[in-house]
């Protein structure tokens, strides 16, 4: 390419770099400080811009997009309020390790520091919620920085990054640097496992009597190959497997060794297996407090193997006897090879005894709930959604609350990347825009946001984005007229005083959908549920399904705050009295 | 701050009362780019770690690297976590725990202003001499002493100057380096 072809404006560089990185969609919102970039969008057709209704929506769309197709999500916002509106999405992506590049406009360099109109310290505000961020002061650095940004966002432990570009830099002409050969000397994440660590891990597993695999979002982040290898490893060893909220789908819910999700609202069998195991193999999870429960009683008898790409995850919360710092796929590949090379095999009789113990826990049937003929139980609604969508290419997103946990418990995921939820940050308002992002990545698939009546109102306006781009997302609101999860905690902790947790003045969601140009579906009877779900699926375009469910249902099983895995509250037959006294004074101080 | 009580990253109770808080001196080499200092300080502030002392300066102009010397305190697991958190930063080249490696030099420079007349003034000068502090400024009723040494030597000198008319102190914080022929990897 002639040198003169590499001379261009900063705004042109942004578009050229996006094309070079294979970016197909950008979720954004214009404003004064990014108008030069918008002018470039107007003059090209390689990258599609999706106009959101609020910048937070753009960031969650980028997250949903990234999580569902393994690529980097890209968002764009103007300076000042545009940038600050993105903070929630950045933090969400940081907490869940989602690759995202956010471009923000900034006031011209000579005005920085003068409290100019729509100026804010974007790199300062976003520093703690990004993996790295850059303020670009010289147009000749811009292309290199964008390449570094994509590299940092997508490698190692993925995460969000911000590139802040002053308006004069967007107008200025400079030389474009192609992406090849960009390296960051100080940043070289380790992806290949140490051979000795693999040997130690394998030896420990081979000696186990009660092994359990505890897998997390790292398996999903590592890519489809990691899920394949995980399945192979389970097949090879016969070890029972559970997963965090973020890791659902890496191992199929129909798989022989599946224990269900673990943690605060995980299954009895998964949590009891974690508590009683003698060797725990953590694959790409991080011993989050929602998983461990009371730490000093967490899996007291086990030796622990911890596979993670981020060295700071090792020994952060729980001590690992064998740390393996590596990409999950690389570690599993090495473990499978070593297992086969040693002709290892677990003692059948011993493993059988362990599985018999597990079977007893399974027989408790911890997810059972009281069915009703008159009202739709929320669990039942998710079960029916699963049955009616399992044979399609279906992607599920959620908001945050009880409905999210019921979705995790009752929707059965067979494949990775089909499940997008806000795990680490727990951001209400994530699911609807995330669904828009997923649908942009998979135009033909069925994308359903399992929502709560309170959460969905946080980013409701993005339904209009879905209408504009004809992205036929389906919003299934499990409408219990409460901030159910808040109400549940008030029942557990605060004498059932439902302070401000009733969803008063709810909109008529059906009319709301229609007012925005979509379709609404309503159902409040169990007998009509299937046909309502089918109507939601078969109605073309974006649909809001207001599914009226039992108002006071609680989400069980549950490890109450401050309790151990083997102190779970089981749901079906629990009395209000038991719920009200389940948490002691110390536990009440916890989140 | 109570880093030793919180920084385990868990919301649940961990008995930390029996754990010993240790002081560690870390050497950190990072790319000399805007924001790197803010990111490092933000890590300590955001996660509730202690900074007892922090010094930074560009050390190799051509390589664009800066060296930080950070003195921090916490239980062994907190210090290990601090190192891991620093090391994973995109702009950090390497982190070494000089305390764990043992055998390192730590020095600090202080400028100490003492005002007064008569016997106290004479005594201040005599002590300064014993500490090998230099007089870098003098007037009929004041001295500014310059002193280099280990932090505890500086502490000791300053406390001796208190009754002798100490009015102001400026300290650089600690710079540290390992002894012997080997250099820190970048
Ligand atoms: C942005 C944000 N604000 C507040 C919370 C705290 N919070 C967690 S769950 C919840 C209630 C959610 O209610 P709803 O969406 O109706 O779902 P439900 O629990 O009823 O299924 C609240 C307020 C949160 N997670 N996120």
PDB file of C-alpha atoms in Angstrom, chain A residues 127 130-133 152 157 184-187 264 289-290 293-295 310-312 316-317 319 561-562 586 590-591, chain B residues 7-15 31 33-36 38-39 47 77 81 84-85 87-93:
ATOM      1  CA  UNK A 127      -9.928   3.262  35.277  1.00  0.00           C
ATOM      2  CA  UNK A 130     -11.581  -1.359  32.798  1.00  0.00           C
ATOM      3  CA  UNK A 131      -8.742  -3.757  32.188  1.00  0.00           C
ATOM      4  CA  UNK A 132      -6.892  -0.845  30.575  1.00  0.00           C
ATOM      5  CA  UNK A 133      -7.792   2.519  29.077  1.00  0.00           C
ATOM      6  CA  UNK A 152      -5.912  -6.468  25.613  1.00  0.00           C
ATOM      7  CA  UNK A 157      -8.579 -12.874  31.097  1.00  0.00           C
ATOM      8  CA  UNK A 184       2.709  -4.786  24.400  1.00  0.00           C
ATOM      9  CA  UNK A 185       5.957  -5.754  26.082  1.00  0.00           C
ATOM     10  CA  UNK A 186       4.578  -5.521  29.581  1.00  0.00           C
ATOM     11  CA  UNK A 187       1.538  -7.674  28.776  1.00  0.00           C
ATOM     12  CA  UNK A 264     -26.404 -19.825  46.862  1.00  0.00           C
ATOM     13  CA  UNK A 289     -18.801 -15.637  47.744  1.00  0.00           C
ATOM     14  CA  UNK A 290     -22.051 -16.669  46.036  1.00  0.00           C
ATOM     15  CA  UNK A 293     -21.003 -19.695  51.309  1.00  0.00           C
ATOM     16  CA  UNK A 294     -19.331 -19.584  54.695  1.00  0.00           C
ATOM     17  CA  UNK A 295     -15.656 -19.816  53.848  1.00  0.00           C
ATOM     18  CA  UNK A 310      -5.459 -15.002  35.847  1.00  0.00           C
ATOM     19  CA  UNK A 311      -2.743 -15.629  38.461  1.00  0.00           C
ATOM     20  CA  UNK A 312      -4.458 -13.217  40.853  1.00  0.00           C
ATOM     21  CA  UNK A 316      -7.317 -15.064  46.423  1.00  0.00           C
ATOM     22  CA  UNK A 317     -10.123 -16.573  48.447  1.00  0.00           C
ATOM     23  CA  UNK A 319      -5.992 -21.866  48.890  1.00  0.00           C
ATOM     24  CA  UNK A 561     -25.966 -15.792  54.163  1.00  0.00           C
ATOM     25  CA  UNK A 562     -23.291 -16.913  56.565  1.00  0.00           C
ATOM     26  CA  UNK A 586     -24.070 -12.260  61.942  1.00  0.00           C
ATOM     27  CA  UNK A 590     -23.759  -9.871  54.815  1.00  0.00           C
ATOM     28  CA  UNK A 591     -24.807  -9.083  51.283  1.00  0.00           C
TER      29      UNK A 591
ATOM     30  CA  UNK B   7      -8.660  -8.068  51.425  1.00  0.00           C
ATOM     31  CA  UNK B   8      -9.366 -11.758  51.209  1.00  0.00           C
ATOM     32  CA  UNK B   9     -12.036 -10.900  48.672  1.00  0.00           C
ATOM     33  CA  UNK B  10     -14.785 -12.796  50.401  1.00  0.00           C
ATOM     34  CA  UNK B  11     -17.934 -11.408  51.910  1.00  0.00           C
ATOM     35  CA  UNK B  12     -17.881 -14.139  54.526  1.00  0.00           C
ATOM     36  CA  UNK B  13     -16.148 -14.396  57.831  1.00  0.00           C
ATOM     37  CA  UNK B  14     -12.597 -15.437  57.875  1.00  0.00           C
ATOM     38  CA  UNK B  15     -10.754 -15.537  61.111  1.00  0.00           C
ATOM     39  CA  UNK B  31       5.808   1.192  31.318  1.00  0.00           C
ATOM     40  CA  UNK B  33       2.756   5.802  30.343  1.00  0.00           C
ATOM     41  CA  UNK B  34       0.072   8.210  31.487  1.00  0.00           C
ATOM     42  CA  UNK B  35      -2.182   6.772  34.127  1.00  0.00           C
ATOM     43  CA  UNK B  36       0.091   3.993  35.331  1.00  0.00           C
ATOM     44  CA  UNK B  38      -3.052   6.304  39.097  1.00  0.00           C
ATOM     45  CA  UNK B  39      -3.836   2.679  38.269  1.00  0.00           C
ATOM     46  CA  UNK B  47      -8.951  -3.023  47.443  1.00  0.00           C
ATOM     47  CA  UNK B  77      -1.823 -13.975  51.705  1.00  0.00           C
ATOM     48  CA  UNK B  81      -2.539 -11.030  46.380  1.00  0.00           C
ATOM     49  CA  UNK B  84      -0.540 -10.861  41.736  1.00  0.00           C
ATOM     50  CA  UNK B  85      -2.843  -7.890  41.255  1.00  0.00           C
ATOM     51  CA  UNK B  87       1.649  -8.195  38.060  1.00  0.00           C
ATOM     52  CA  UNK B  88      -1.476  -8.692  35.962  1.00  0.00           C
ATOM     53  CA  UNK B  89      -1.751  -4.991  35.130  1.00  0.00           C
ATOM     54  CA  UNK B  90      -1.302  -4.409  31.435  1.00  0.00           C
ATOM     55  CA  UNK B  91       1.432  -1.808  31.911  1.00  0.00           C
ATOM     56  CA  UNK B  92       3.390  -3.593  34.633  1.00  0.00           C
ATOM     57  CA  UNK B  93       6.491  -5.411  33.401  1.00  0.00           C
TER      58      UNK B  93
END
